[in-house]
XYZ file of C-alpha atoms in Angstrom:
615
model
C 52.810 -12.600 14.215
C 50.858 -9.606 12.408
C 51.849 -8.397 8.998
C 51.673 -4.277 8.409
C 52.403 -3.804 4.813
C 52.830 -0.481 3.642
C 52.382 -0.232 -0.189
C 53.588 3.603 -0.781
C 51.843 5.526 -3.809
C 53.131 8.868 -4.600
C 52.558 11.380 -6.688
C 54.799 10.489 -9.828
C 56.323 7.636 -10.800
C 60.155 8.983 -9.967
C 59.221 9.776 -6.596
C 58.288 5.670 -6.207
C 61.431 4.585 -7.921
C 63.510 7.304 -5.140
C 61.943 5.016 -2.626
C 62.794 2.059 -4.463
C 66.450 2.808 -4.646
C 66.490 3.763 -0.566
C 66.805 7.620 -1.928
C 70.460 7.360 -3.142
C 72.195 10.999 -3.349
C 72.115 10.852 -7.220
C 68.415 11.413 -7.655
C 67.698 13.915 -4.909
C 69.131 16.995 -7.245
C 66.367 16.756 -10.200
C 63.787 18.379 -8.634
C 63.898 20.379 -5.597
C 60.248 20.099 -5.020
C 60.424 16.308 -5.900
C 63.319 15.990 -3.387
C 61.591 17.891 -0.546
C 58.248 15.536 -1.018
C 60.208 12.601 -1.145
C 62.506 13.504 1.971
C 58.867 14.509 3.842
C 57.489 11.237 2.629
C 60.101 9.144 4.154
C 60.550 10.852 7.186
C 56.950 9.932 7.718
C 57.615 6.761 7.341
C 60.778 6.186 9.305
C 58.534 7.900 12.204
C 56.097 5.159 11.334
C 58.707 2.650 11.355
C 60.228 3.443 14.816
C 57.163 3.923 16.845
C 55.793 -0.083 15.045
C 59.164 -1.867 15.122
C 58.525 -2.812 18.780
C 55.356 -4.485 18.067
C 54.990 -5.313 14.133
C 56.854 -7.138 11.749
C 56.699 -4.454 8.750
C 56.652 -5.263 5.061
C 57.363 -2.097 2.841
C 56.537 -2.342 -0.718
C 56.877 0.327 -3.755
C 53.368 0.898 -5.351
C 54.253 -0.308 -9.095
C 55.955 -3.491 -8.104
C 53.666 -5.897 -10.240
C 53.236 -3.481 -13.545
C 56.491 -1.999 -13.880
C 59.367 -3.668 -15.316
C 62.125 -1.797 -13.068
C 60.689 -3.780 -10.164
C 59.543 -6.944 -11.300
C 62.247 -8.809 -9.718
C 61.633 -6.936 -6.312
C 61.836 -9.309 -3.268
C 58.750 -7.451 -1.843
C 56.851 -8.925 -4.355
C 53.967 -11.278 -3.046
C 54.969 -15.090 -3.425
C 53.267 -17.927 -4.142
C 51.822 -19.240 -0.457
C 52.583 -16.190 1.261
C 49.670 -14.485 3.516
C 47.521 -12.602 1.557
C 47.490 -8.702 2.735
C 44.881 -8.139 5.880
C 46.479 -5.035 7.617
C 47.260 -2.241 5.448
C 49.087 1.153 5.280
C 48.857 3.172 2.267
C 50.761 6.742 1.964
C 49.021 8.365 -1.161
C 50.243 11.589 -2.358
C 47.949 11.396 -5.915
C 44.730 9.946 -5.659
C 44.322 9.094 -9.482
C 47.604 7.441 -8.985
C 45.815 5.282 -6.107
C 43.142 4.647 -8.603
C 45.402 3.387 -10.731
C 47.062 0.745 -8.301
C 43.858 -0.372 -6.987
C 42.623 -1.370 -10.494
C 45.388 -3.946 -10.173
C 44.469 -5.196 -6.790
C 43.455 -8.780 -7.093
C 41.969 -11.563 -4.280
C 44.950 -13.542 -4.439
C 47.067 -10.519 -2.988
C 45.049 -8.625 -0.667
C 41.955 -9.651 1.915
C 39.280 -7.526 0.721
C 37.825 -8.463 4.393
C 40.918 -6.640 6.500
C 41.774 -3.025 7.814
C 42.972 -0.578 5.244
C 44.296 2.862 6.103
C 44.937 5.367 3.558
C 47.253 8.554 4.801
C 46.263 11.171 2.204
C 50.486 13.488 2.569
C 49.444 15.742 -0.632
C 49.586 19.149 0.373
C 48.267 20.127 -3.184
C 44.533 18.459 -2.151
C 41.881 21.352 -1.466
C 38.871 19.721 -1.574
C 39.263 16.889 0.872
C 35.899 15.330 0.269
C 36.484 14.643 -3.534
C 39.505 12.971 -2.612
C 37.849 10.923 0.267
C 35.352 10.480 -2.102
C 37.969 9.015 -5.246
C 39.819 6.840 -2.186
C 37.073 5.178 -0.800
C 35.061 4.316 -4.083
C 38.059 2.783 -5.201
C 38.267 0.696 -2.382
C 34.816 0.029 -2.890
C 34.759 -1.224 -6.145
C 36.581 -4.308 -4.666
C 34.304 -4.262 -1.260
C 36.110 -3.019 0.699
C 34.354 -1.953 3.740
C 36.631 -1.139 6.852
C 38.900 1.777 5.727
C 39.546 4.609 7.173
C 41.463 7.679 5.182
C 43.269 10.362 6.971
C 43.762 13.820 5.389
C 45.760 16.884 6.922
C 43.588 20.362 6.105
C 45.988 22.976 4.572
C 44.372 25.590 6.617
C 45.087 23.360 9.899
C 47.860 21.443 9.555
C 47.898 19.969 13.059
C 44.564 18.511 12.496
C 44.163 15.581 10.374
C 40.228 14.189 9.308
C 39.291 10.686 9.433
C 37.046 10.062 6.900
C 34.988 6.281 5.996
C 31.862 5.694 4.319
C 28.468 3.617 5.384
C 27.422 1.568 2.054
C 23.784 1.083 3.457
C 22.183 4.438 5.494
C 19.004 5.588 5.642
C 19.367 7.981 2.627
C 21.280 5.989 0.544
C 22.032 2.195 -0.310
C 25.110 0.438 -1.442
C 27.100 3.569 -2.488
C 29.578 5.872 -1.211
C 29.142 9.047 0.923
C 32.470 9.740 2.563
C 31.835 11.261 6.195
C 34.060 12.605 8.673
C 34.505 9.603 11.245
C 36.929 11.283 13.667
C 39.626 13.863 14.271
C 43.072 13.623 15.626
C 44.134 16.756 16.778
C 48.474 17.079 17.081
C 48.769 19.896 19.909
C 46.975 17.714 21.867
C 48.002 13.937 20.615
C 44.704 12.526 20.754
C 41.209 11.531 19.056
C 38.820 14.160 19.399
C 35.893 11.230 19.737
C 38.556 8.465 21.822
C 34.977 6.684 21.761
C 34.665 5.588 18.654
C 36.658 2.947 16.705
C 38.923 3.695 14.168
C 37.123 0.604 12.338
C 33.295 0.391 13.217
C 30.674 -1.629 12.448
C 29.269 -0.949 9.071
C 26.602 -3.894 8.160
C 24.707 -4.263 11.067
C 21.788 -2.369 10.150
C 20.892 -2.065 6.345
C 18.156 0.904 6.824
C 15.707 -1.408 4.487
C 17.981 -1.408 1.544
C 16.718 -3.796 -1.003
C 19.170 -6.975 -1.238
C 18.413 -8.598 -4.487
C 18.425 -13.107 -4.423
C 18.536 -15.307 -7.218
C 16.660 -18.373 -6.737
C 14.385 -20.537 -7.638
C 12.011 -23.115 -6.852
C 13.137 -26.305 -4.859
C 11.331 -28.148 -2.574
C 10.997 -27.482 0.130
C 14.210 -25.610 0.506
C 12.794 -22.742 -1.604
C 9.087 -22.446 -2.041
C 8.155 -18.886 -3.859
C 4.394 -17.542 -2.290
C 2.223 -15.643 -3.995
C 2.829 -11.796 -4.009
C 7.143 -12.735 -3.299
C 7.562 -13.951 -0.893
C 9.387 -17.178 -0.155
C 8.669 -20.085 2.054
C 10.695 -23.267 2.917
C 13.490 -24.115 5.324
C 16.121 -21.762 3.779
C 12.858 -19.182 2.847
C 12.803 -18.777 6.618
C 15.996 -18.574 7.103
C 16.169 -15.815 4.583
C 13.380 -14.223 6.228
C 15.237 -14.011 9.973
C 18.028 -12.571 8.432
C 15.978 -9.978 6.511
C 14.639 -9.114 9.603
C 17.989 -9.060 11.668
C 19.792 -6.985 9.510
C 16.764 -4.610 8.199
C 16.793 -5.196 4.552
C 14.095 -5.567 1.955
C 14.269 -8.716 -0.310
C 13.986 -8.226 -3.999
C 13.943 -12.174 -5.077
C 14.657 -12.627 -8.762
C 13.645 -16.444 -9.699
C 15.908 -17.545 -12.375
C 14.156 -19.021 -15.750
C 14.795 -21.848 -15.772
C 15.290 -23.101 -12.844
C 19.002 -24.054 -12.495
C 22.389 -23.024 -9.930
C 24.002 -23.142 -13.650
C 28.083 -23.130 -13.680
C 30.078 -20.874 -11.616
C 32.927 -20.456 -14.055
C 34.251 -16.775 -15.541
C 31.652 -14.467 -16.395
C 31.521 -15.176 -19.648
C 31.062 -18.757 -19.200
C 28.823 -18.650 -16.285
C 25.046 -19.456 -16.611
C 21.875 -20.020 -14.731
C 21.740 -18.520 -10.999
C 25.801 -18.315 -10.760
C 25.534 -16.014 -13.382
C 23.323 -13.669 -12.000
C 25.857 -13.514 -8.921
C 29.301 -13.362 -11.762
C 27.685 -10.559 -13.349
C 26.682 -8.342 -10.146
C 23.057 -8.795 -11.136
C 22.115 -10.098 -7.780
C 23.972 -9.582 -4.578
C 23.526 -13.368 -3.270
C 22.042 -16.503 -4.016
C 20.153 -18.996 -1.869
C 18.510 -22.685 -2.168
C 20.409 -25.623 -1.628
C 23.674 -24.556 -2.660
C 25.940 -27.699 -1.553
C 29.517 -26.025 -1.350
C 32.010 -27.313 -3.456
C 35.566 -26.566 -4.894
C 34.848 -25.345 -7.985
C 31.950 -22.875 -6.893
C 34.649 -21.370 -4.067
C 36.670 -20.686 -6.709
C 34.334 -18.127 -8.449
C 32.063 -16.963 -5.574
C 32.072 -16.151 -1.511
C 30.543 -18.839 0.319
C 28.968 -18.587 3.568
C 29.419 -20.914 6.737
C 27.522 -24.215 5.824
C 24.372 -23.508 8.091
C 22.893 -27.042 7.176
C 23.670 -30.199 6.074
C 21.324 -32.692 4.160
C 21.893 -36.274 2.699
C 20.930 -36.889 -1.485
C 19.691 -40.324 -1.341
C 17.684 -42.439 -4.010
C 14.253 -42.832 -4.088
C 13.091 -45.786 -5.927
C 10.395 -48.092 -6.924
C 8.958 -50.625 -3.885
C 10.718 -53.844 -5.639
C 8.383 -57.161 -7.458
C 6.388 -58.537 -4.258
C 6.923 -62.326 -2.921
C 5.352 -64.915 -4.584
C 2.775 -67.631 -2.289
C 5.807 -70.126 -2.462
C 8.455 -67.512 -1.770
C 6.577 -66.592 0.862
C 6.783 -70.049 2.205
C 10.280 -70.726 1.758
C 11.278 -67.064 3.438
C 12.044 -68.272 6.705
C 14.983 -70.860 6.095
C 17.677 -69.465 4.051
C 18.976 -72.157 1.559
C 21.509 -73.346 3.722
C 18.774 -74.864 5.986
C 16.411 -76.180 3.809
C 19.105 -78.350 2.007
C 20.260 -79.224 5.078
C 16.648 -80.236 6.398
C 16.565 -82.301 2.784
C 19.675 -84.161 3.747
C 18.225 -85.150 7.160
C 15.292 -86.587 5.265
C 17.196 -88.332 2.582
C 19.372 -89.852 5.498
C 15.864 -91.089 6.926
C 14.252 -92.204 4.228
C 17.235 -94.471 3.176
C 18.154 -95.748 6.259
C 14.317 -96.993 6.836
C 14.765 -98.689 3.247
C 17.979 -100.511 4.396
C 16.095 -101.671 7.819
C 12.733 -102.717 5.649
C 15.154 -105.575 4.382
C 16.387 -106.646 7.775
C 15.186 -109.796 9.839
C 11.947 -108.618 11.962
C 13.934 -108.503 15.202
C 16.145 -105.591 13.864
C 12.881 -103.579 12.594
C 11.234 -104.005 15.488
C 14.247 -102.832 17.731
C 14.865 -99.450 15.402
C 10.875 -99.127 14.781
C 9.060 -100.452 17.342
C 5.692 -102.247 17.566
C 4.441 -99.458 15.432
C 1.757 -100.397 12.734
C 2.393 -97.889 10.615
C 4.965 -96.883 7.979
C 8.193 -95.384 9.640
C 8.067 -93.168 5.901
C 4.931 -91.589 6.906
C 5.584 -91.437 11.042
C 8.497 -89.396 9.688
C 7.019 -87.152 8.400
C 4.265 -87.002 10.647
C 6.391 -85.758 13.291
C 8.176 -83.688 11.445
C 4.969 -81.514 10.750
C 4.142 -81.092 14.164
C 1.966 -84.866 14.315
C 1.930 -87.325 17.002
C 2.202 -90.947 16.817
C -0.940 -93.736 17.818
C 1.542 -96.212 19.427
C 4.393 -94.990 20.427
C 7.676 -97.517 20.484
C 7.616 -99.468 24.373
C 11.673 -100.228 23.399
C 14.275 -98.233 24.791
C 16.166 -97.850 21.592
C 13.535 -97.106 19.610
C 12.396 -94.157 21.807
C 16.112 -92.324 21.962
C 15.488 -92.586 18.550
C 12.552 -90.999 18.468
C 13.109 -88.675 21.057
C 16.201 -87.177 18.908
C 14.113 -86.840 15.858
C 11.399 -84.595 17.674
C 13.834 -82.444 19.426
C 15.546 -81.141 16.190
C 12.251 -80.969 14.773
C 10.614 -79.023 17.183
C 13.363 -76.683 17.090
C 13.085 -76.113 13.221
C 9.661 -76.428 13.466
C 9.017 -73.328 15.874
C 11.872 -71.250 14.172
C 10.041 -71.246 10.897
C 6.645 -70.872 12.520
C 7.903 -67.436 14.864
C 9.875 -66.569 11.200
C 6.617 -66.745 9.091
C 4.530 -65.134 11.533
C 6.928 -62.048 11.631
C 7.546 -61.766 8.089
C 4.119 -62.112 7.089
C 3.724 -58.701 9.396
C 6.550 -56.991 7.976
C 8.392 -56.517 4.101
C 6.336 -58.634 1.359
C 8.988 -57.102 -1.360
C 12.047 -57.783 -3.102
C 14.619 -55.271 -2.245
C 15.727 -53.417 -5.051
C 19.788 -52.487 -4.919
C 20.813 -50.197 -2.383
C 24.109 -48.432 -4.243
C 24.257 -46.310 -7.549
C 26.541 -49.328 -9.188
C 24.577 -52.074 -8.224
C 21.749 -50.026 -9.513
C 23.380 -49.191 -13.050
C 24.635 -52.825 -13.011
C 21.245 -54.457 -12.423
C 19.624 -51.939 -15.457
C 17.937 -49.294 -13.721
C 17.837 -46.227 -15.074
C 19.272 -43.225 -12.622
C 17.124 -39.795 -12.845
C 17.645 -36.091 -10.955
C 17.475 -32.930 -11.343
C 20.237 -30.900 -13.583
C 20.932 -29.007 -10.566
C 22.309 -32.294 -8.570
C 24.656 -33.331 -11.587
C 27.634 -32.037 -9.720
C 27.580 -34.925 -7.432
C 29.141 -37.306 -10.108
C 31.727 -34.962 -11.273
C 34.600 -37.111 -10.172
C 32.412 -40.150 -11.963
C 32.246 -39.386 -15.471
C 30.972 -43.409 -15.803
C 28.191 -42.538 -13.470
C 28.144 -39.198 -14.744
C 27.364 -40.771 -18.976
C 24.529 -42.823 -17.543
C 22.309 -40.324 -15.764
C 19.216 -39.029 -16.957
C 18.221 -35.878 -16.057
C 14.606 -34.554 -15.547
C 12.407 -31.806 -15.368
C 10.487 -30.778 -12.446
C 7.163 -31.058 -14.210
C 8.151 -34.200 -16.281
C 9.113 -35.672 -12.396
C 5.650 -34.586 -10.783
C 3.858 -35.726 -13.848
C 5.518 -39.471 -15.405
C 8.864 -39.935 -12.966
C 6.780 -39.802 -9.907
C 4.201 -42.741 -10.755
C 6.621 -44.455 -12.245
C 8.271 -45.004 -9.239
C 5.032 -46.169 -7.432
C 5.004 -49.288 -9.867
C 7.029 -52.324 -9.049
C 8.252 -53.924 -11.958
C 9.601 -50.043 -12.749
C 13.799 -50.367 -12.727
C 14.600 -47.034 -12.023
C 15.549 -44.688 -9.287
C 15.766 -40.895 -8.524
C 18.107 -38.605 -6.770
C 16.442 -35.869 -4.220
C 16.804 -34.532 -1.108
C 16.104 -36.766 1.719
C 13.782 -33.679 2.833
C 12.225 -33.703 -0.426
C 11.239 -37.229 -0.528
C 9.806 -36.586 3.433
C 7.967 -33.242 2.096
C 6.172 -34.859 -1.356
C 5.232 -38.005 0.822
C 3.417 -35.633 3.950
C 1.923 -34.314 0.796
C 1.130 -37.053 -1.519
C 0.294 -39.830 0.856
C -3.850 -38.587 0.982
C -3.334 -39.819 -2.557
C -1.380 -43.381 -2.147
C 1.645 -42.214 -3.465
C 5.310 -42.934 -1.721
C 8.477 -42.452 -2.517
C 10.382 -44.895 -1.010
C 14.136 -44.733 0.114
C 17.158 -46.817 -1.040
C 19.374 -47.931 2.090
C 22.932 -45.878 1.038
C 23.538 -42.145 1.062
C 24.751 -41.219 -2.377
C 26.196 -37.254 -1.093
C 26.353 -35.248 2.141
C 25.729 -31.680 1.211
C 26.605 -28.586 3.400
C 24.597 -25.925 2.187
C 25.560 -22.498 2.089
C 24.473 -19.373 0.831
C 26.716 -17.347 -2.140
C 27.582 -13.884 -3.492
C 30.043 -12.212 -4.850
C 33.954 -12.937 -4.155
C 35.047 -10.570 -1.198
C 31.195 -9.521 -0.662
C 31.139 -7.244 2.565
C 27.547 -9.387 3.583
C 29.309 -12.769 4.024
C 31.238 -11.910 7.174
C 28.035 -10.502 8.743
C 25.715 -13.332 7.738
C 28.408 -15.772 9.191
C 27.586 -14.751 12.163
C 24.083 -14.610 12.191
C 24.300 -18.390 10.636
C 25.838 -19.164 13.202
C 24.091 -17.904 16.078
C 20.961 -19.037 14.209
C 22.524 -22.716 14.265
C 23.603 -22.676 18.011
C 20.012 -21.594 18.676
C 18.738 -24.704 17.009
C 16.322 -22.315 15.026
C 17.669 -23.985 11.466
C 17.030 -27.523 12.695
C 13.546 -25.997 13.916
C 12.544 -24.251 10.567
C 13.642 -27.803 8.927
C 11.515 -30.178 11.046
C 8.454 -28.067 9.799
C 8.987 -29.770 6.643
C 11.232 -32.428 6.836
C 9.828 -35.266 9.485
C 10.893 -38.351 9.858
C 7.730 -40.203 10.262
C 7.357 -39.865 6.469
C 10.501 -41.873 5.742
C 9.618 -44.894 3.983
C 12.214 -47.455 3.424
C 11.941 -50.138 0.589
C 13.906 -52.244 2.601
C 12.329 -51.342 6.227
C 9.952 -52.742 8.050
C 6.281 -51.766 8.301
C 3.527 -51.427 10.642
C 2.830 -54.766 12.504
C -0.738 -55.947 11.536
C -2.482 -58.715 11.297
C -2.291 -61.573 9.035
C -4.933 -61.751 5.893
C -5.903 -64.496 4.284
C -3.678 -63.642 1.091
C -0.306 -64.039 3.185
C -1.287 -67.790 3.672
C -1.447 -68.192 -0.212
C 1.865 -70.491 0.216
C 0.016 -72.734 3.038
C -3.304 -73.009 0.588
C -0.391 -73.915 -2.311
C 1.208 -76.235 -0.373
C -2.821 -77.905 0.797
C -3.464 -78.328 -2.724
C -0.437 -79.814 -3.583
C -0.758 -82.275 -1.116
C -4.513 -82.692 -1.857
C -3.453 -83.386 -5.640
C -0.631 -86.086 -4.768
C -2.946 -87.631 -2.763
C -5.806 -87.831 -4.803
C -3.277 -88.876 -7.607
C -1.881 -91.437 -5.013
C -5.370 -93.154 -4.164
C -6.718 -92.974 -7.420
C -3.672 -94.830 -8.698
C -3.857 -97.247 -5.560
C -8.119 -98.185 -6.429
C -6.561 -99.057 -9.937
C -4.132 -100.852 -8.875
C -6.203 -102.689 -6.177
C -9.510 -103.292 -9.065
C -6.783 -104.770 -11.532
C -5.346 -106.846 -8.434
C -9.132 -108.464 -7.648
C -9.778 -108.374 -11.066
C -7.029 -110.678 -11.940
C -7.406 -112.638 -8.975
C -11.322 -112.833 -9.897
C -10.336 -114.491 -13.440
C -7.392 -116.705 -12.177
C -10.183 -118.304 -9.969
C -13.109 -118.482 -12.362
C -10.293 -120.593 -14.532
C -10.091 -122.909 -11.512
C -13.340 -123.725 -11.241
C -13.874 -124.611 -14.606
């Protein structure tokens, strides 16, 4: 169903309360030239009426509705959820009047964006252009772009002009220069140019109008050149649409560097200002769309969408002996003690049996079963193997579970000692805060903990020379506890940069914030509806992901957690195996030393208790 509303504005204000009150007989015999307007007026209007009824559902509405007492309770008044206006009629007999009225005209009531027609019925009017002119720069004031204003010429009534304006022409740029659109002519009912639409296109062409952009710099979203110019993923996206739509770029960098708060003029700061106050007429460089910017300013289509994640520091590295124990979680190796605690204290218990029964579990074996244990569970091989049959299930069992441990851990080590020699730092923004690391970013990603004002009280915000400079070594040290917040294209862009000179950023496993990025200006700004649609055919095309992979490529991701390029093994990953070989050396040594002491004092005694014998 489509809406017509027909907000009437005539020349004084008893005129609007005639229509108000239907005309009722009482009022029609002040004025006799009042009376005859006002009886012209809505016989217009019933003519309007009975040719739409068929096809519109038609809203009529008295011009001083909202400001005038006498009609404040008037049930034409808008409502709270009702469709803002997008078609409109408006019968103006006084343009200052019109002025008036439109000085009132607020987003929440009309669509700036929609069709407004403007039937000029004054018969006083003689200089049609001025009062073109006064309609259309009213309109204008709230960007209003597609209106078209009819006026009958006193000389030739049967002909009525439509005039419009162009805000952006070759001679002139973002003002208004009413021109004569069309013609209708009454003796013969039709359009003089049937060709043209009542409503054309105005902003395809902007005749190299300078467009002014606040910005700044922001890897590598926004990179300013030299002598203006602006590089970066949404720098060439800027560019294409300079080029589509023929303007010239005036870039204002905002100082410092900040999107600021959208908020009310007065309270607005840093780039949002610059778009509050009309200073610029949009705003680009990662501007994530959110609630409270909406509110103030005209977003764009999100053309883009990139991930904040957490950069942080590679995590303490392994020690030898953590190294060695890596494989087997703790589950295993307690279970691998228990299986050797079983064995040693069952061989105990059968050391104090008869012979028969150690020779039936052991075997004719020479050796200690301790040590043969162990042996085979190393990888070893026994002299004499057992010739009974009990002895060798026994045996058999013990090297088939330790084979299979035995190659796990060895195919374990092998691939760990190729891949992550770190600790893994913690992958969320609580654990993060809750193991004492401290959270940095830029002020101009603080909105993302808005709806955490705990997160929001322990974040540390950071310069972009004081990151380059201290924040960025910092984070190339491992006993550092802190992370960052960036871009995921940032952290690909500084390490395709940086990595000549050894430095990484390195990338936490969670996402902390999906941003669709858009571009602002003004609310009801006549260049959003236009750039929505070059967004969009740029997006289809693939061109935005294209202009992004020149600067954001994944090959540059590295993650703390992730695994590295396979190489081979060095000697300093078998630190754990030359721990463990001096360990063993050491008890050893330890073990015969004590055993040649206690052997010396064993002859030694035995040498005395015989020298006492023979004397």
């Amino acid at each position: 169903m489509v809406w017509l509303w027909f907000p009437v504005f005539l020349l004084r204000q008893q005129s609007v309360h005639v229509l108000g009150q239907l005309v009722q007989p009482g009022h029609l015999s002040a004025n006799q030239a009042l009376v005859e307007a006002t009886v012209a007026i809505l016989d217009l209007i019933g003519a309007i009426l009975q040719r739409s009824a068929p096809h519109l559902d038609v809203l009529l509405e008295s011009c001083l509705g909202a400001s005038h007492p006498q009609f404040a309770g008037s049930p034409n008044r808008t409502e709270e959820g009702q469709l803002r206006r997008f078609y409109n009629l408006f019968v103006v007999d006084d343009p200052g009047a019109f002025r008036r009225v439109t000085n009132e005209m607020n987003k929440d009531m009309f669509d700036y964006s929609g069709y407004y027609t403007v039937l000029v019925v004054s018969s006083a009017q003689t200089d049609p252009v001025r009062t073109a002119q006064a309609i259309l720069a009213a309109l204008w004031m709230h960007y209003v772009v597609n209106v078209a204003v009819l006026l009958v010429l006193p000389a030739h009534e049967s002909m009525a002009l439509v005039y419009t304006h162009f805000p952006f022409g070759k001679e002139h740029c973002e003002s208004v220069r009413p021109v004569i659109w069309n013609a209708y002519d009454g003796k013969v009912g039709r359009f003089l140019h049937p060709q043209r639409a009542l409503f054309p296109a105005k902003l395809d062409n902007f005749y190299g109008c300078p467009l002014s952009v606040a910005t700044f710099s922001i890897y590598p979203f926004i990179i300013p050149g030299p002598s203006g110019q602006l590089e970066g993923i949404e720098g060439l996206l800027l560019d294409a649409l300079r080029k589509r739509f023929n303007f010239r770029l005036q870039v204002l960098l905002v100082d410092p560097p900040d999107w600021g708060v959208a908020g009310p003029r007065a309270n607005a700061t840093g780039a949002s200002l610059y778009i509050r106050q009309r200073r610029a007429n949009l705003t680009i460089g990662y501007w994530a769309t959110t609630l409270h910017r909406n509110q103030y300013m005209e977003g764009s289509v999100a053309y883009y969408t990139s991930l904040l994640v957490l950069a942080v520091p590679p995590g303490a590295p392994y020690s030898a002996l953590e190294k060695f124990r890596f494989p087997f979680l703790a589950p295993v190796w307690l279970l691998l003690l228990v299986m050797l605690a079983v064995g040693f204290l069952s061989i105990g218990l059968l050391q104090r049996r008869p012979a028969p029964i150690r020779r039936l579990v052991f075997g004719s074996t020479t050796g200690s079963p301790w040590l043969s244990m162990i042996y085979l569970l190393l990888g070893g091989s026994l002299v004499r193997p057992p010739r009974r049959n009990f002895a060798r299930a026994l045996l058999l069992h013990w090297l088939a579970g330790t084979l299979i441990l035995r190659n796990a851990y060895t195919g374990s080590m092998f691939k760990y000692l190729q891949t992550a020699r770190n600790h893994s730092t913690p992958e969320t923004v609580p654990s993060l805060l809750e193991a004492g690391y401290e959270l940095y970013m830029y002020r101009n990603y603080s909105f993302v903990f808005d709806a955490h004002p705990d997160v929001q009280g322990q974040v540390r915000l950071v310069s972009a020379a004081k990151f380059r400079n201290e924040t960025l070594l910092r984070l190339q040290h491992s006993h550092q506890r802190l992370a960052v917040l960036i871009p995921i294209e940032t952290l690909t862009f500084l390490n395709r940069n940086l990595s000549r000179r050894g430095v990484l950023l390195r990338l936490a496993r969670d996402r902390v914030y999906v941003a669709k990025l858009a571009i602002y200006s003004q609310h009801a700004s006549p260049l959003i509806a236009p750039f929505n649609r070059a967004l969009e055919m740029f997006a289809s095309a693939g061109l935005i992901a294209r202009w992004a992979g020149r600067y954001h490529q994944v090959q540059f991701l590295v993650a703390q957690h992730g695994r590295r390029k396979t190489e081979s093994i060095s000697l300093a990953d078998m630190g754990g195996c030359f721990a463990l070989l001096v360990i063993g050396l050491a008890v050893s040594s330890f073990t015969f030393a004590a055993e040649q002491c206690a052997s010396h004092k064993f002859r030694s005694k035995r040498l005395k208790s015989a020298t006492k014998q023979q004397k």
